[in-house]
Amino acid sequence: MTKLRRLSLTAYEAPLCETVVDCPQPQGSEVLIRIDRCGVCHSDLHMQDGYFLLSEGKRLDVRAGRTLPFTLGHEIAGTVESTGPEAKDIKPGAKYAVYPWIGCGKCAACTAGEDNLCSTNRHLGISIDGGFASHVLVPHPRYLIDYAPLSPSFAGALMCSGLTAYSALKRLREHAARGPALLVGMGGVGMMGLSIAQALFLHAPIVADIDAGKRETALKAGAAAAFDPSDPEARRALVKSTGGGVFAAVDFVGSEKSLAFASGALAKGGKVVVTGLLGGNFSTPVAMFPLKAMTIEGTLTGTLAETIELMALARSGKIDPPPMTERPLGEAQAALDDLRQGKVVGRVVLAP
Ligand SMILES: [Zn+2]
Ligand SMILES: [Zn+2]
């Protein structure tokens, strides 16, 4: 029998360990995927810790409902190994990216196509076993997405960082028609956002990052201008250069300072979408909502329909892949450690 090799979470706040079990036989509509590549994401660090930091030392515990050992990893691309009897039109040997944000299929969110917001979800690598492994079991072929001619590493990255950026930018389409969008935070998701924004919007985006190197990289990648939000004059300069502020902004950082900067740069009628999870509180005079006709909205990953749209955009060559480093699956913990220490540029991708 084929063995399933995994780098498992066996305890929170502890290094991953290799565990080996018999490979599951796909039942019903299930598909067994042999993993080619699985990206390492910041949220894997939070899963390993068992919490997200909210603010002032407060934590959001995310350990509930997960039995250990557990397999992290949600940026998966792989090859069909075998299928259950009801998995139609799927052939062994075919290559797919795997949409990981799978819902229960029954609740109001799932019925509206928002599996990513399902509260009794089956998100791969979050609620059920994911991709730091040789194989993963996918509940239904509808979650498998063709990605040729892209690389499996890029296809995997589109499932989380790419999708998050795309979903945020889609919510700003009408606003971004009025002038350049502001993208705050040029990390992995932000850089993907910069590339997607150039494919979706008429105007080249303006970026903001406290790191000079990241601002430089963003300018080379097509940003119209770059600001340093730690400079006390930056907000005023940005508002002046845009003739009164931006109508569309994404906060890819998600901290008190980043959201203050993004919302402070808005023109009347402007909107900020927040995707970042860094932590912190945000406060503003309530009167600013009507006075500036301001919208602040959050988004969490994206829907299956958005993933299919994004994949079509990427397959047509309109999105640049982020810089990617491949490492063997056995180095999963070292890859997480490097990410935690801020040593990673772009994406790290594990290859079983
Ligand atoms: Zn992720
Ligand atoms: Zn649901």
PDB file of C-alpha atoms and ligand atoms in Angstrom, residues 102-111 114-115 117-122, ligand 2:
ATOM      1  CA  ILE A 102     -13.525  24.262   1.045  1.00  0.00           C
ATOM      2  CA  GLY A 103     -16.767  24.798   2.973  1.00  0.00           C
ATOM      3  CA  CYS A 104     -19.470  22.515   4.399  1.00  0.00           C
ATOM      4  CA  GLY A 105     -21.565  23.017   1.251  1.00  0.00           C
ATOM      5  CA  LYS A 106     -24.772  23.574   3.242  1.00  0.00           C
ATOM      6  CA  CYS A 107     -24.637  26.854   5.200  1.00  0.00           C
ATOM      7  CA  ALA A 108     -25.700  30.313   3.993  1.00  0.00           C
ATOM      8  CA  ALA A 109     -22.111  31.302   3.135  1.00  0.00           C
ATOM      9  CA  CYS A 110     -21.494  28.122   1.116  1.00  0.00           C
ATOM     10  CA  THR A 111     -24.864  28.419  -0.640  1.00  0.00           C
ATOM     11  CA  GLU A 114     -18.454  31.831  -0.209  1.00  0.00           C
ATOM     12  CA  ASP A 115     -16.908  28.555   1.027  1.00  0.00           C
ATOM     13  CA  LEU A 117     -16.254  32.198   4.903  1.00  0.00           C
ATOM     14  CA  CYS A 118     -17.898  28.928   6.066  1.00  0.00           C
ATOM     15  CA  SER A 119     -17.723  28.522   9.838  1.00  0.00           C
ATOM     16  CA  THR A 120     -17.884  24.696   9.744  1.00  0.00           C
ATOM     17  CA  ASN A 121     -15.371  24.553   6.928  1.00  0.00           C
ATOM     18  CA  ARG A 122     -12.977  21.876   5.656  1.00  0.00           C
TER      19      ARG A 122
HETATM   20 ZN    ZN B   2     -20.563  26.158   4.907  1.00  0.00          ZN
END
